[in-house]
Short mmCIF file of C-alpha atoms in Angstrom, two decimals:
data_model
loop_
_atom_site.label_atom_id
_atom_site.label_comp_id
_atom_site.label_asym_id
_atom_site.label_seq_id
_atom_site.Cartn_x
_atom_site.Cartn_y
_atom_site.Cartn_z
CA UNK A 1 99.44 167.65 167.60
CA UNK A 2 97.49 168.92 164.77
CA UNK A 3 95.85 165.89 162.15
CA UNK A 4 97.59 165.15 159.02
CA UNK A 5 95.62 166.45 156.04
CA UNK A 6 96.00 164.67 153.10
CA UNK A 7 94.48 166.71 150.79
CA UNK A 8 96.32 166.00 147.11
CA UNK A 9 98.78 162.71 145.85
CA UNK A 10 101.95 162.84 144.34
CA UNK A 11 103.08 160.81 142.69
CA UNK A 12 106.42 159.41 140.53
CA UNK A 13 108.17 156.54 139.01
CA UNK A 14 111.94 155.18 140.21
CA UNK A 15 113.80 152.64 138.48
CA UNK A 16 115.65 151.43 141.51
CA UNK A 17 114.85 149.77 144.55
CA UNK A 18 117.37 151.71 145.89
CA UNK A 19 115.83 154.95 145.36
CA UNK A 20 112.88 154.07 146.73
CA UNK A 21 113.94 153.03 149.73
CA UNK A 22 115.81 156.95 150.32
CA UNK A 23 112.95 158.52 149.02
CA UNK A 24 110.52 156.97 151.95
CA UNK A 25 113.01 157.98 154.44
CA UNK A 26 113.08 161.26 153.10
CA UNK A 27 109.76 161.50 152.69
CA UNK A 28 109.41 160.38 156.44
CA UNK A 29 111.93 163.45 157.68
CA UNK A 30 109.69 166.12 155.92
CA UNK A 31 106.75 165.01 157.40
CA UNK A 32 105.19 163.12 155.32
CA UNK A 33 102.60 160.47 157.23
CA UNK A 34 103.46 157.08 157.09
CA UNK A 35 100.20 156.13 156.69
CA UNK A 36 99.56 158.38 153.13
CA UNK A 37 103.08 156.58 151.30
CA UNK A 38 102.15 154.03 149.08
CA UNK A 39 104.59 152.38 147.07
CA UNK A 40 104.36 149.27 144.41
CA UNK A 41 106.94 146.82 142.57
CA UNK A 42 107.35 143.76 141.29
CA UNK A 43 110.64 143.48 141.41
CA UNK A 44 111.86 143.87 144.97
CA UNK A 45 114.96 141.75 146.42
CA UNK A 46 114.14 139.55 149.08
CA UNK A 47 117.22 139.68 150.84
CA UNK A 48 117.13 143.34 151.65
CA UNK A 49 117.40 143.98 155.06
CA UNK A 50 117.65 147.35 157.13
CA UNK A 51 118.44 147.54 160.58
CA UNK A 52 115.42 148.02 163.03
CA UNK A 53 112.78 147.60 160.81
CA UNK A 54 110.12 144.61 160.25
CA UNK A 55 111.22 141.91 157.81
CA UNK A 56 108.03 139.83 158.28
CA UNK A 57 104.63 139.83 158.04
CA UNK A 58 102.07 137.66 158.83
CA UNK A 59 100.73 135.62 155.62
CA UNK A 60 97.02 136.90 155.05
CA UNK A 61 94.70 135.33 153.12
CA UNK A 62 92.13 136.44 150.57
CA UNK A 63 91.42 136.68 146.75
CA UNK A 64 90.68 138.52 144.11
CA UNK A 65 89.09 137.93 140.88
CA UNK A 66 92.19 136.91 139.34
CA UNK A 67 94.39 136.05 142.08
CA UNK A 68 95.05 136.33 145.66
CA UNK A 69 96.39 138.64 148.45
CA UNK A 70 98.69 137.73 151.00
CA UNK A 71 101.31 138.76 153.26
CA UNK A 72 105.34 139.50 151.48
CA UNK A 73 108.13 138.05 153.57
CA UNK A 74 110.74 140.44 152.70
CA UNK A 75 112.47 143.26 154.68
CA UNK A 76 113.01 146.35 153.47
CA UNK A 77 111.48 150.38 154.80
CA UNK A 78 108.33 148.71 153.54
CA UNK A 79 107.47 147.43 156.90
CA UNK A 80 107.29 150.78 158.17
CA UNK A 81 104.21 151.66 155.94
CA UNK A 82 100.66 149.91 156.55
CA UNK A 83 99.21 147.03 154.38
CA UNK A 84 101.85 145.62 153.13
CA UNK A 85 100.79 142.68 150.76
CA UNK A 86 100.98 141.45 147.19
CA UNK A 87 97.99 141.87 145.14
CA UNK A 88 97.28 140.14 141.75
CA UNK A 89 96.67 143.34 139.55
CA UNK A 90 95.11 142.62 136.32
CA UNK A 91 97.40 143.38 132.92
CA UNK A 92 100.61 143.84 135.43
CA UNK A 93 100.79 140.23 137.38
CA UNK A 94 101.48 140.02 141.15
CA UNK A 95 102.64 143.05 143.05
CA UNK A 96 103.90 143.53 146.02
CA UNK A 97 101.94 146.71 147.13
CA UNK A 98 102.64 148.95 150.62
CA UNK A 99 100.26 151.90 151.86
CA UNK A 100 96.94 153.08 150.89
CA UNK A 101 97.27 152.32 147.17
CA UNK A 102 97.02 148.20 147.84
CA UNK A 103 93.18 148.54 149.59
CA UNK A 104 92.60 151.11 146.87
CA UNK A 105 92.78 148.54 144.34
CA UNK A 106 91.47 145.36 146.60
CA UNK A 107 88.40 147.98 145.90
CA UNK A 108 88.95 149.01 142.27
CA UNK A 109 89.12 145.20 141.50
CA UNK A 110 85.23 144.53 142.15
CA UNK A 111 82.51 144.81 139.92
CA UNK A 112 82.69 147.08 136.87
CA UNK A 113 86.49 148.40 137.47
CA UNK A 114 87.83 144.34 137.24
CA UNK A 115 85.89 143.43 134.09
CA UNK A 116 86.52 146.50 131.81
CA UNK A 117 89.04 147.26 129.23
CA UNK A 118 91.81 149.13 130.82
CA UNK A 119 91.11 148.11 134.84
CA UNK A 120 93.60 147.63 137.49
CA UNK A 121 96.32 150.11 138.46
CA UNK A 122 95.54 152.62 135.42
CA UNK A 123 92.04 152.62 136.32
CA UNK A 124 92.46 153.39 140.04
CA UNK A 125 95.26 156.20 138.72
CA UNK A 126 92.31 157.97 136.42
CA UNK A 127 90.12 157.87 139.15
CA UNK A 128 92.64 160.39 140.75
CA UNK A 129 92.38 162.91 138.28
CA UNK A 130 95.51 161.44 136.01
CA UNK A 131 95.47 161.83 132.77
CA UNK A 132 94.78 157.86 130.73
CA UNK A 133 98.39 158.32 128.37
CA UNK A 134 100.30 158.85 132.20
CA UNK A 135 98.31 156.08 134.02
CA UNK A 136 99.41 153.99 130.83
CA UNK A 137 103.08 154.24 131.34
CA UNK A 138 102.74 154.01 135.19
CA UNK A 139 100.96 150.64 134.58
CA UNK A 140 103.43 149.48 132.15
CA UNK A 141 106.70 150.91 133.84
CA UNK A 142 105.39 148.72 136.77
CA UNK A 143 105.07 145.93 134.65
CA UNK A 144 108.63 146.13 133.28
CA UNK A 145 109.95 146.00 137.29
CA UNK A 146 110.24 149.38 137.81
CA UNK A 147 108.32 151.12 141.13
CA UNK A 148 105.86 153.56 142.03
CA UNK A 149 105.98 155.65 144.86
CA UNK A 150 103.17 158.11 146.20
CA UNK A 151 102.46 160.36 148.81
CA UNK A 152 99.45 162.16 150.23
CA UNK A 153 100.46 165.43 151.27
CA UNK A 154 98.85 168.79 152.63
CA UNK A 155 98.42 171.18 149.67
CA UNK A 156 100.85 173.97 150.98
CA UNK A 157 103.06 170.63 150.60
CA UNK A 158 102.59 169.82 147.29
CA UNK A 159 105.63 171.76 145.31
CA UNK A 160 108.23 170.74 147.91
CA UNK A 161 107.15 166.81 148.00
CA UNK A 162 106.79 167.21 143.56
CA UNK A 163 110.09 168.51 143.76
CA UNK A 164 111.67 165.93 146.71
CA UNK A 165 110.53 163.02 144.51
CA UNK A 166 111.99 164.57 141.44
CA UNK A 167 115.32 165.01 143.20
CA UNK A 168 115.51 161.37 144.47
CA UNK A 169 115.46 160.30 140.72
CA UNK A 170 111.57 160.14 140.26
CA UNK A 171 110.29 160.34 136.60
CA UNK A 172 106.95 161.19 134.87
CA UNK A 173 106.00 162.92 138.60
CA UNK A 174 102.47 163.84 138.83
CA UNK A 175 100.46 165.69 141.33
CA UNK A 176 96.49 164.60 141.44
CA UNK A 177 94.01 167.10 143.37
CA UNK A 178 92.99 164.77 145.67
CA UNK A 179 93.91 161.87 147.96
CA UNK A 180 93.82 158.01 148.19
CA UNK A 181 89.87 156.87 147.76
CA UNK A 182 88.83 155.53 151.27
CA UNK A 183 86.15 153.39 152.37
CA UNK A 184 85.38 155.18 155.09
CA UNK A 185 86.39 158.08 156.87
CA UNK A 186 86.96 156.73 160.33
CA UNK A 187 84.55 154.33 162.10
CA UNK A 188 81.44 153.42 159.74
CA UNK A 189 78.36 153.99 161.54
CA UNK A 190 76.23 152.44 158.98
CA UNK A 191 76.13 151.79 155.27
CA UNK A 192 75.38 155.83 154.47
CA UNK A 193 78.90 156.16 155.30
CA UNK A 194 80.73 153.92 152.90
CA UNK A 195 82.04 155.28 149.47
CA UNK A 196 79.60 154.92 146.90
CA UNK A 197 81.79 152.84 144.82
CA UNK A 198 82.34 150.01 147.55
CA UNK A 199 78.53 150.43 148.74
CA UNK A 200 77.54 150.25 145.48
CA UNK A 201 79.31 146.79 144.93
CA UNK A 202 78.59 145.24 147.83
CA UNK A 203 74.52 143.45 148.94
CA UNK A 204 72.83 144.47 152.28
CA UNK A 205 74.35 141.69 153.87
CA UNK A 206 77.84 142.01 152.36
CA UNK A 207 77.88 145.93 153.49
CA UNK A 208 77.01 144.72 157.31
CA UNK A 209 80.57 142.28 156.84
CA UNK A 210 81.81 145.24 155.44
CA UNK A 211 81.50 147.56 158.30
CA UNK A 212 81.12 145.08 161.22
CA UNK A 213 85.31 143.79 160.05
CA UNK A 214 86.39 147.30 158.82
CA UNK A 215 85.31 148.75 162.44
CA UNK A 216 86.82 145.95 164.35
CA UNK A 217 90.02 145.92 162.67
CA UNK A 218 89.83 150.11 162.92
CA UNK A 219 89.05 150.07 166.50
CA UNK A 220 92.42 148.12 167.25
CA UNK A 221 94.72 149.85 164.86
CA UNK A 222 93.22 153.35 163.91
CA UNK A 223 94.73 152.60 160.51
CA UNK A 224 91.94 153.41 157.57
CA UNK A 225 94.48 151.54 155.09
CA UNK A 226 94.68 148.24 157.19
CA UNK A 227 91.11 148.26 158.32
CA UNK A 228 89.81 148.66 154.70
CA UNK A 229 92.21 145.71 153.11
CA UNK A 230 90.99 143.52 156.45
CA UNK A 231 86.94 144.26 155.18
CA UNK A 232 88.27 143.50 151.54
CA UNK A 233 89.32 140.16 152.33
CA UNK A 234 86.16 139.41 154.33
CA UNK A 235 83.78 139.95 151.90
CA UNK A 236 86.53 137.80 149.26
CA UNK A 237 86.34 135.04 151.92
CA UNK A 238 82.70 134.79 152.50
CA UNK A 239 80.80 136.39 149.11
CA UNK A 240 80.89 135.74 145.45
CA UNK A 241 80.27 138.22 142.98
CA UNK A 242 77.42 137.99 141.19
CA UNK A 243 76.88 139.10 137.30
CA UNK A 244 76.38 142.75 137.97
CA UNK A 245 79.81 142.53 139.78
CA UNK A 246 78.37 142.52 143.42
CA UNK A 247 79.38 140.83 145.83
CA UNK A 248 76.18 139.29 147.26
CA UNK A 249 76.60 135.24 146.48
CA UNK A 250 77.32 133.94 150.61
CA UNK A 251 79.91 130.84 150.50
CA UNK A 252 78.39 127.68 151.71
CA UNK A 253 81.85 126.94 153.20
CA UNK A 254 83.57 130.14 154.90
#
């Protein structure tokens, strides 16, 4: 079996939970890895539930500058896609966040990203190539309960999955040239490997907690997205940031 390439991200607004839900299942039947669909909302029902799929997960805890992470107890396709969690994203409120996007921004929300004028979700959206007006009303839409669905597809799959998400009801669809930021790319041998914007936020020490948790946790799962949000809450749980927005400070109690 050939590896998935994720080489661009799609991506598209839906005004229903509804629609979200068919347009993970369809994205699941074209091919779509269930580790590159990312989906946010604030505004899901608790009491969905769907046959044969996981309704709970365990309660993880962390932080973030200006809130916390931890495990959602609701049911839904969600549980079929890695990470799920709800993340305190700055200007939107607490989010309930599924796939690759939710480490994404457990990064984007240390150091520089978290204290400037227009950080959080439309910060980690620009970063992807998309334009500041769209990120705007992606941010805002999500704000207002609406959700956000993305995929990471092959290029040769970009048209059909643009198209697949327009069809399911997706609005202001946009296709970015690359995929989800990662913190690594597999196992981390050492610190040369991490991204330069988590390296870059993290001290000598923090980057060893870094790797030694992301490996562990990417060892036992081979899931990039789960072993990234594990390292995240690591360094939440035993590091402060400092006034240059690294994470350096160790916690007397951890």
């Amino acid at each position: 079996m050939s590896e998935y390439k994720a080489e661009r991200t799609i991506s598209a607004v839906f005004k229903e939970q509804e629609q979200v839900d068919k347009v993970v299942r369809r994205l699941l039947d074209r091919g779509v890895s269930r580790d590159h669909i990312s989906v946010m909302g604030n505004n899901f029902q608790s009491e969905t539930r769907i046959s044969g799929f996981i309704t709970k997960k365990d309660v993880i805890f962390g932080g973030l500058r200006s809130g916390a992470i931890f495990g959602s107890l609701f049911g839904s396709l969600l549980g079929l896609l890695s990470g799920v969690g709800v993340l305190f994203i700055p200007f939107v409120g607490p989010v309930v966040a599924a796939g690759p996007i939710g480490a994404a921004l457990l990064g984007a929300a240390s150091g520089a990203l978290a204290g400037s004028a227009g950080a959080g979700l439309a910060s980690v959206l620009m970063t992807l190539g998309m334009p500041k007006e769209k990120a705007a009303v992606y941010e805002t839409r999500l704000k207002a309960g609406e959700f956000i669905v993305m995929a990471e597809v092959p290029a040769d799959k970009s048209g059909e999955i643009s198209l697949l998400l327009e069809s399911a009801g997706g609005e202001e669809t946009h296709t970015s040239e690359v995929a989800l930021p990662r913190a690594c790319s597999g196992n981390c041998n050492g610190a040369e490997d991490l991204a330069p914007e988590v390296r870059s936020h993290l001290s000598e020490a923090a980057q060893k907690t870094f790797i030694e948790r992301y490996n562990s946790v990417f060892d036992e799962t081979k899931d990039e997205s789960k072993a990234e949000e594990a390292a995240w809450n690591a360094i939440h749980q035993q590091y402060e940031e400092d006034e240059n927005g690294v994470w350096s400070k160790q916690k007397v109690n951890v």
